[in-house]
PDB file of C-alpha atoms in Angstrom:
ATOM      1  CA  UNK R 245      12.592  19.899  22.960  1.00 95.00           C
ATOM      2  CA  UNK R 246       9.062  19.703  22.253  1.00 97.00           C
ATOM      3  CA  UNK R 247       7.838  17.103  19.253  1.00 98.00           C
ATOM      4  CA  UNK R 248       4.610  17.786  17.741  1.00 97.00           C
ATOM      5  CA  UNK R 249       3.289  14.833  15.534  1.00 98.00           C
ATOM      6  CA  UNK R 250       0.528  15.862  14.210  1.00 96.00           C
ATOM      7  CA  UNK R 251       0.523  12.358  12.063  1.00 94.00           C
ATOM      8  CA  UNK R 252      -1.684   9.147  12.693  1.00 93.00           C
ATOM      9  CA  UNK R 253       1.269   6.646  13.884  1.00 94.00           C
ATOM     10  CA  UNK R 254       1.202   3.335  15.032  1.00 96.00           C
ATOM     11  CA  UNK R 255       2.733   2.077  18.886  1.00 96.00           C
ATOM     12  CA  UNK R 256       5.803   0.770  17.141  1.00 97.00           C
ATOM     13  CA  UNK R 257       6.875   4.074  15.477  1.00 95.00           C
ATOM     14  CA  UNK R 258       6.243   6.234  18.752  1.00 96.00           C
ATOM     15  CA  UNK R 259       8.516   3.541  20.335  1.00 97.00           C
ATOM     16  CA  UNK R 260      10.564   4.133  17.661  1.00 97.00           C
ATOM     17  CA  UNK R 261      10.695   8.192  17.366  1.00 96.00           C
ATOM     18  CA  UNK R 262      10.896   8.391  21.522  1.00 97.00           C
ATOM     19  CA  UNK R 263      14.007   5.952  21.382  1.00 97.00           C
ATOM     20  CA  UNK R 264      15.392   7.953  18.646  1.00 96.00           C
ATOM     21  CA  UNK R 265      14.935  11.274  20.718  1.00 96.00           C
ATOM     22  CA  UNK R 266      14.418  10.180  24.478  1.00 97.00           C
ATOM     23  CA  UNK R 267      15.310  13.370  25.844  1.00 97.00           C
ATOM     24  CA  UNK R 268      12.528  14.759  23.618  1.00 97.00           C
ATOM     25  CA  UNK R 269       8.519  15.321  24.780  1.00 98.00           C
ATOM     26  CA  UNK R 270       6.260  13.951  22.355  1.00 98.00           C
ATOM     27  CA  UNK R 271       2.993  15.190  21.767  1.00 97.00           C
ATOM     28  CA  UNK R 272       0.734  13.365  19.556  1.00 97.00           C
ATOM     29  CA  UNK R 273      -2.424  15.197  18.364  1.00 95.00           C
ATOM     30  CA  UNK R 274      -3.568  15.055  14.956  1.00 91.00           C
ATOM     31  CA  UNK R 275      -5.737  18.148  15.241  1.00 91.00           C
ATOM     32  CA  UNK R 276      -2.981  20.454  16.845  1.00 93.00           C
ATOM     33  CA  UNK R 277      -4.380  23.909  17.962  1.00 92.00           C
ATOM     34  CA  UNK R 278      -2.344  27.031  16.778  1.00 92.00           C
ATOM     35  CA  UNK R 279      -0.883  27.053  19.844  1.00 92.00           C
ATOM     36  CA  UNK R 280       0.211  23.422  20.217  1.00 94.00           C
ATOM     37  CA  UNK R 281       2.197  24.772  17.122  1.00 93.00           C
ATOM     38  CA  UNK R 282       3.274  27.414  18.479  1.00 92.00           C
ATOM     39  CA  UNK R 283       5.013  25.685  21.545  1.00 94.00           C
ATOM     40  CA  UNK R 284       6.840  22.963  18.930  1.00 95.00           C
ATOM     41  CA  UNK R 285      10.612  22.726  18.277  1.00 96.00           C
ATOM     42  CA  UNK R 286       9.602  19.950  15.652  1.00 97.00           C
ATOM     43  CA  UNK R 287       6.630  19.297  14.100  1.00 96.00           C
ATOM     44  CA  UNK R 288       5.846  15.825  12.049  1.00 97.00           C
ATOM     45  CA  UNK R 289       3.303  16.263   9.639  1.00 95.00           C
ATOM     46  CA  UNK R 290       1.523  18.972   7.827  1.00 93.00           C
ATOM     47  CA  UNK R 291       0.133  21.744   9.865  1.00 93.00           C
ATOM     48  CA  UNK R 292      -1.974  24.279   7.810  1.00 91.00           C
ATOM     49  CA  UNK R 293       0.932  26.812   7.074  1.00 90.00           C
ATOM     50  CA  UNK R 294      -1.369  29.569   8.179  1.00 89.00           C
ATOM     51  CA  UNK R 295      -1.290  28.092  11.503  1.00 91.00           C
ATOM     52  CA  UNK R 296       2.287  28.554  11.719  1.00 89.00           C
ATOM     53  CA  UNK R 297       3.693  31.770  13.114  1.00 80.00           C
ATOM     54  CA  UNK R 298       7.067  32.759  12.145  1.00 71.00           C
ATOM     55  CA  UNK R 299       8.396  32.111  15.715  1.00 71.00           C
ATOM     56  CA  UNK R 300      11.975  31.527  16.692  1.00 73.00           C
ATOM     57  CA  UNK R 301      10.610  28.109  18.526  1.00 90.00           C
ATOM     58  CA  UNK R 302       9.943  26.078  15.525  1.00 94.00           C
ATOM     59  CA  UNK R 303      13.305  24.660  14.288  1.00 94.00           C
ATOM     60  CA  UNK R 304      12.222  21.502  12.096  1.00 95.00           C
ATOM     61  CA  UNK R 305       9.081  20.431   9.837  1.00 95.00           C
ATOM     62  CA  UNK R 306       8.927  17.030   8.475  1.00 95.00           C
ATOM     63  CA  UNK R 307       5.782  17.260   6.317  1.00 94.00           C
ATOM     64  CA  UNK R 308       4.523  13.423   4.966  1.00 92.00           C
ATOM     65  CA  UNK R 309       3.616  15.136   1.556  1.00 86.00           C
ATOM     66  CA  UNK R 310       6.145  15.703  -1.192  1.00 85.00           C
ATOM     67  CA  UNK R 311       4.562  18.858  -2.019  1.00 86.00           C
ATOM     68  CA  UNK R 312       5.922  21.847   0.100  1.00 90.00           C
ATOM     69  CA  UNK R 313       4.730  24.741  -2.051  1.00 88.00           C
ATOM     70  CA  UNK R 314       2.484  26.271   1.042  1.00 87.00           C
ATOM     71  CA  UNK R 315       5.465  26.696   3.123  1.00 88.00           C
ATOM     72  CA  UNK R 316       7.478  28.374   1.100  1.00 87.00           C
ATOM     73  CA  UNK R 317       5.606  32.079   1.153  1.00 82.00           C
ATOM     74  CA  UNK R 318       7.365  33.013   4.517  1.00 81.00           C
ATOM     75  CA  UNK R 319       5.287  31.555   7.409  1.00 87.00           C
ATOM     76  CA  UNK R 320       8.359  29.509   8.877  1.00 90.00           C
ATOM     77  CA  UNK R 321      11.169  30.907  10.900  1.00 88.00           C
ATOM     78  CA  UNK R 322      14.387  31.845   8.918  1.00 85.00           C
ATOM     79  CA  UNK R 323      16.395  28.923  10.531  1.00 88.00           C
ATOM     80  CA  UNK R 324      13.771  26.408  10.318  1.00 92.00           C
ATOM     81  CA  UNK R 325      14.745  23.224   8.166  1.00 94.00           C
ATOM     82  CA  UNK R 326      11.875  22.421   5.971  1.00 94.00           C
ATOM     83  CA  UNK R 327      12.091  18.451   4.995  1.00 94.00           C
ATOM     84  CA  UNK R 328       9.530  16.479   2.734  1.00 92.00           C
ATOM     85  CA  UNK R 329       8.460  12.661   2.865  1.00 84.00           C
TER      86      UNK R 329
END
């Protein structure tokens, strides 16, 4: 499973989220390409939602807004969880 976290975090919360998931591969970029999007099971943060493609790859977004209005027009897959912050 591929992690995307597309968020500024500190060393103690990557220790934290690999500990959490240590099977998982963590990538941390905070200005993800469309493609680094495209290759995520999870993303952490809050890709433009035109970067997403409606892939069946993408199975969780954790955005760190509580707004989620731009997501909501279609541009995630139909099994992808959508959670706010």
């Amino acid at each position: 499973m591929k992690v995307l976290v597309i968020v500024e975090v500190s060393e103690k919360h990557r220790m934290w989220l690999e500990t959490a998931a240590p099977d998982a591969e963590f990538i941390y970029k905070p200005a993800a390409t469309r493609e680094d999007i495209a290759e995520a099971d999870v993303i952490l943060g809050n890709p433009a939602p035109r970067d997403i493609q409606p892939t069946d790859k993408l199975r969780w977004i954790q955005t760190q807004s509580a707004g989620v209005d731009g997501y909501l027009d279609g541009c995630l897959p139909k099994e992808a969880t959508l959670t706010n912050a």
